[in-house]
Amino acid sequence: MARGVGANNGGDAGGAIFSYYGPTDIEDCTISGNQATGAGGGVVVVGVYYPHILTLNNTIIANNGANECSVIGYPFIGAGNLIMQNGSGSACPGVVTNVDPQLQALQPASTNGGLTPTMAIPLYSSAMGVADSATSLPYDQRYANRPQPDKSPRNGYDIGAFEVCRRFVGPSLEAGPCGYTIINPPTTTLTMQVSPVSRSGSYGTTDPAP
């Protein structure tokens, strides 16, 4: 999962993401407002997989309840993450801050631009300018450029799926318009072959499998 939002979901464990014995990559995402009946309202990853069961970079995991990110297994790597309430005893890696990022509510795409709903961070959020530059992606979920060239002390990459667009107006740093290009998502044509072709059998198969 890259440059995406996981919000307002629920489950027994891992309200936004539950992964069992498979490699899980989460890059530049925002995961918030999820809940679980058990542990891990945000993310739960279980298992052993090489080279990594979990790669977690530059992601906000906030407001998902206690123990909102847990990895039960190995090996795992991470950098540049904001996790408000990490798992106890099975914590997710690479946390640089646990301060509330002041996320806005999930908004339709028309509010902040782009093609998908966003959870924006405000100017001077704790997530602003503190992501890991070596692993950050060059665009946010709207394809706004990262990092923003504001030349301020916090002009690095922002954590999460949303990059705050900002500019100096005189001596003051202010939120400004984003310059971004909407890139149409790729399309794929899927052709399925059904066997048998008639309806006489009690069951059939498809190629590829569903």
XYZ file of C-alpha atoms in Angstrom:
210
model
C 0.000 0.000 0.000
C 1.497 3.338 -1.032
C 0.209 6.929 -0.746
C -3.161 5.681 0.480
C -5.648 6.317 3.280
C -7.105 3.636 5.536
C -9.881 5.255 7.548
C -13.073 4.387 9.417
C -12.769 0.599 9.112
C -13.151 -2.159 11.693
C -12.220 -5.766 12.339
C -11.379 -8.328 14.991
C -7.715 -7.293 14.739
C -6.022 -4.875 12.405
C -8.993 -2.633 11.722
C -7.365 -1.121 8.618
C -4.789 -3.789 7.693
C -4.444 -7.379 8.907
C -1.721 -9.409 7.216
C -1.021 -13.074 7.960
C 2.213 -14.711 6.786
C 2.801 -12.569 3.735
C 5.074 -9.602 2.959
C 3.430 -6.276 3.801
C 4.719 -2.940 2.492
C 3.129 0.289 3.755
C 4.659 3.454 2.313
C 3.606 7.091 2.848
C 0.103 6.225 4.071
C -2.359 7.672 6.574
C -4.210 5.188 8.791
C -6.683 6.717 11.218
C -10.113 6.322 12.774
C -10.162 2.520 12.607
C -11.110 0.135 15.399
C -10.854 -3.519 16.381
C -12.606 -5.783 18.863
C -9.200 -7.209 19.782
C -5.719 -5.715 19.538
C -4.417 -3.434 16.848
C -7.097 -1.020 15.719
C -4.845 0.185 12.899
C -2.375 -2.443 11.657
C -1.563 -6.010 12.704
C 1.045 -8.074 10.846
C 1.671 -11.709 11.796
C 4.233 -14.191 10.534
C 7.762 -14.824 9.336
C 8.803 -13.886 5.808
C 12.125 -13.031 4.189
C 13.504 -10.540 3.471
C 10.846 -8.682 5.520
C 7.409 -9.509 6.887
C 6.758 -5.758 7.277
C 8.192 -2.639 5.672
C 6.640 0.477 7.225
C 7.897 3.860 6.046
C 6.742 7.456 6.499
C 3.239 6.523 7.610
C 0.814 8.130 10.060
C -0.993 5.657 12.336
C -3.106 7.748 14.681
C -6.415 7.734 16.548
C -7.026 3.995 16.169
C -7.138 3.233 19.904
C -4.573 1.491 22.105
C -1.866 -0.707 20.561
C -2.781 0.604 17.130
C 0.171 -0.988 15.317
C 1.602 -4.430 16.109
C 3.937 -6.801 14.300
C 4.040 -10.343 15.656
C 6.876 -11.931 13.742
C 10.138 -11.032 12.000
C 12.106 -9.571 10.331
C 10.737 -6.056 9.875
C 12.070 -2.597 9.004
C 10.738 0.946 9.097
C 11.629 4.627 9.080
C 10.005 8.014 9.459
C 6.723 6.932 11.048
C 4.266 8.745 13.311
C 2.482 6.237 15.571
C 0.543 7.724 18.468
C -0.039 4.518 20.485
C 2.309 1.792 19.317
C 1.837 -1.858 20.193
C 3.082 -2.941 23.607
C 5.599 -5.770 23.357
C 5.152 -6.082 19.589
C 5.630 -2.508 18.450
C 5.905 -1.410 14.839
C 9.293 -0.016 13.748
C 10.739 3.328 12.741
C 8.805 5.766 14.945
C 10.138 9.340 14.911
C 7.239 10.992 16.777
C 4.041 10.069 18.602
C 2.604 13.590 18.783
C -0.967 14.025 17.502
C -0.710 15.106 13.827
C -4.074 16.957 14.012
C -5.524 15.101 11.070
C -8.576 16.562 9.415
C -11.614 14.360 8.857
C -11.726 12.255 5.700
C -12.690 14.606 2.866
C -13.907 13.890 -0.670
C -11.408 14.279 -3.488
C -12.934 17.610 -4.532
C -11.893 19.228 -1.230
C -8.110 18.974 -1.573
C -7.716 17.908 -5.200
C -6.596 14.620 -6.686
C -8.667 11.541 -7.415
C -9.156 10.030 -3.956
C -10.448 11.120 -0.519
C -7.806 12.717 1.685
C -7.020 13.226 5.354
C -5.068 16.478 5.358
C -2.582 17.637 7.954
C -2.402 21.346 8.848
C 0.554 23.652 8.536
C 3.019 22.899 11.360
C 1.504 19.497 12.106
C 3.845 17.192 14.004
C 4.004 15.172 10.760
C 5.277 18.100 8.710
C 8.836 17.948 7.450
C 10.024 15.018 9.586
C 9.685 11.971 7.318
C 12.713 9.931 6.293
C 14.082 11.505 3.112
C 15.822 8.316 1.971
C 12.587 6.302 1.787
C 9.967 8.990 1.025
C 8.128 8.857 -2.284
C 8.373 11.857 -4.671
C 4.604 12.564 -4.753
C 1.719 12.480 -2.298
C -1.619 10.774 -3.014
C -2.745 13.735 -5.153
C 0.592 13.762 -6.993
C 1.644 16.985 -5.276
C 5.429 17.226 -5.254
C 7.372 16.053 -2.224
C 9.062 17.728 -0.485
C 7.613 21.206 -0.802
C 10.380 23.744 -1.623
C 9.632 26.228 1.156
C 13.215 26.647 2.484
C 11.959 26.732 6.085
C 13.518 24.824 9.012
C 10.847 22.130 8.474
C 11.029 21.869 4.708
C 11.514 18.101 4.575
C 9.094 15.422 3.468
C 5.839 15.174 5.417
C 4.751 11.905 7.025
C 1.604 10.314 5.638
C -0.287 10.356 2.363
C -0.779 14.143 2.327
C 1.913 16.764 1.728
C 1.141 20.254 3.063
C 1.521 22.710 0.208
C 3.163 25.833 1.586
C 4.991 28.988 0.604
C 6.537 32.077 2.149
C 4.482 35.266 2.033
C 6.966 37.881 3.172
C 8.615 36.483 6.313
C 5.720 34.150 7.122
C 5.197 30.567 6.023
C 1.617 29.982 4.917
C -0.389 27.177 3.396
C -0.389 27.720 -0.340
C -1.780 26.254 -3.538
C -0.469 22.902 -4.685
C 1.116 22.450 -8.047
C 0.361 18.895 -9.058
C -0.533 16.854 -12.090
C -3.279 14.261 -11.905
C -1.953 11.062 -13.414
C -4.651 8.760 -14.697
C -4.427 5.314 -13.068
C -3.371 2.460 -15.348
C -6.047 0.155 -16.707
C -5.846 -3.593 -17.228
C -8.039 -5.787 -19.401
C -8.936 -9.089 -17.754
C -10.215 -11.940 -19.907
C -11.641 -15.001 -18.144
C -12.217 -18.391 -19.755
C -15.137 -20.322 -18.253
C -15.199 -24.128 -18.300
C -17.489 -25.893 -19.053
C -19.045 -23.436 -21.497
C -22.539 -24.904 -21.032
C -24.683 -24.878 -17.895
C -25.035 -28.661 -17.736
C -22.417 -29.270 -15.036
C -22.994 -28.835 -11.340
C -19.950 -26.581 -11.074
C -17.227 -25.105 -13.261
C -13.897 -23.330 -13.192
C -12.436 -20.089 -14.458
C -8.980 -19.302 -15.797
C -7.547 -17.303 -14.115
C -9.077 -18.366 -10.829
C -11.266 -15.775 -9.083
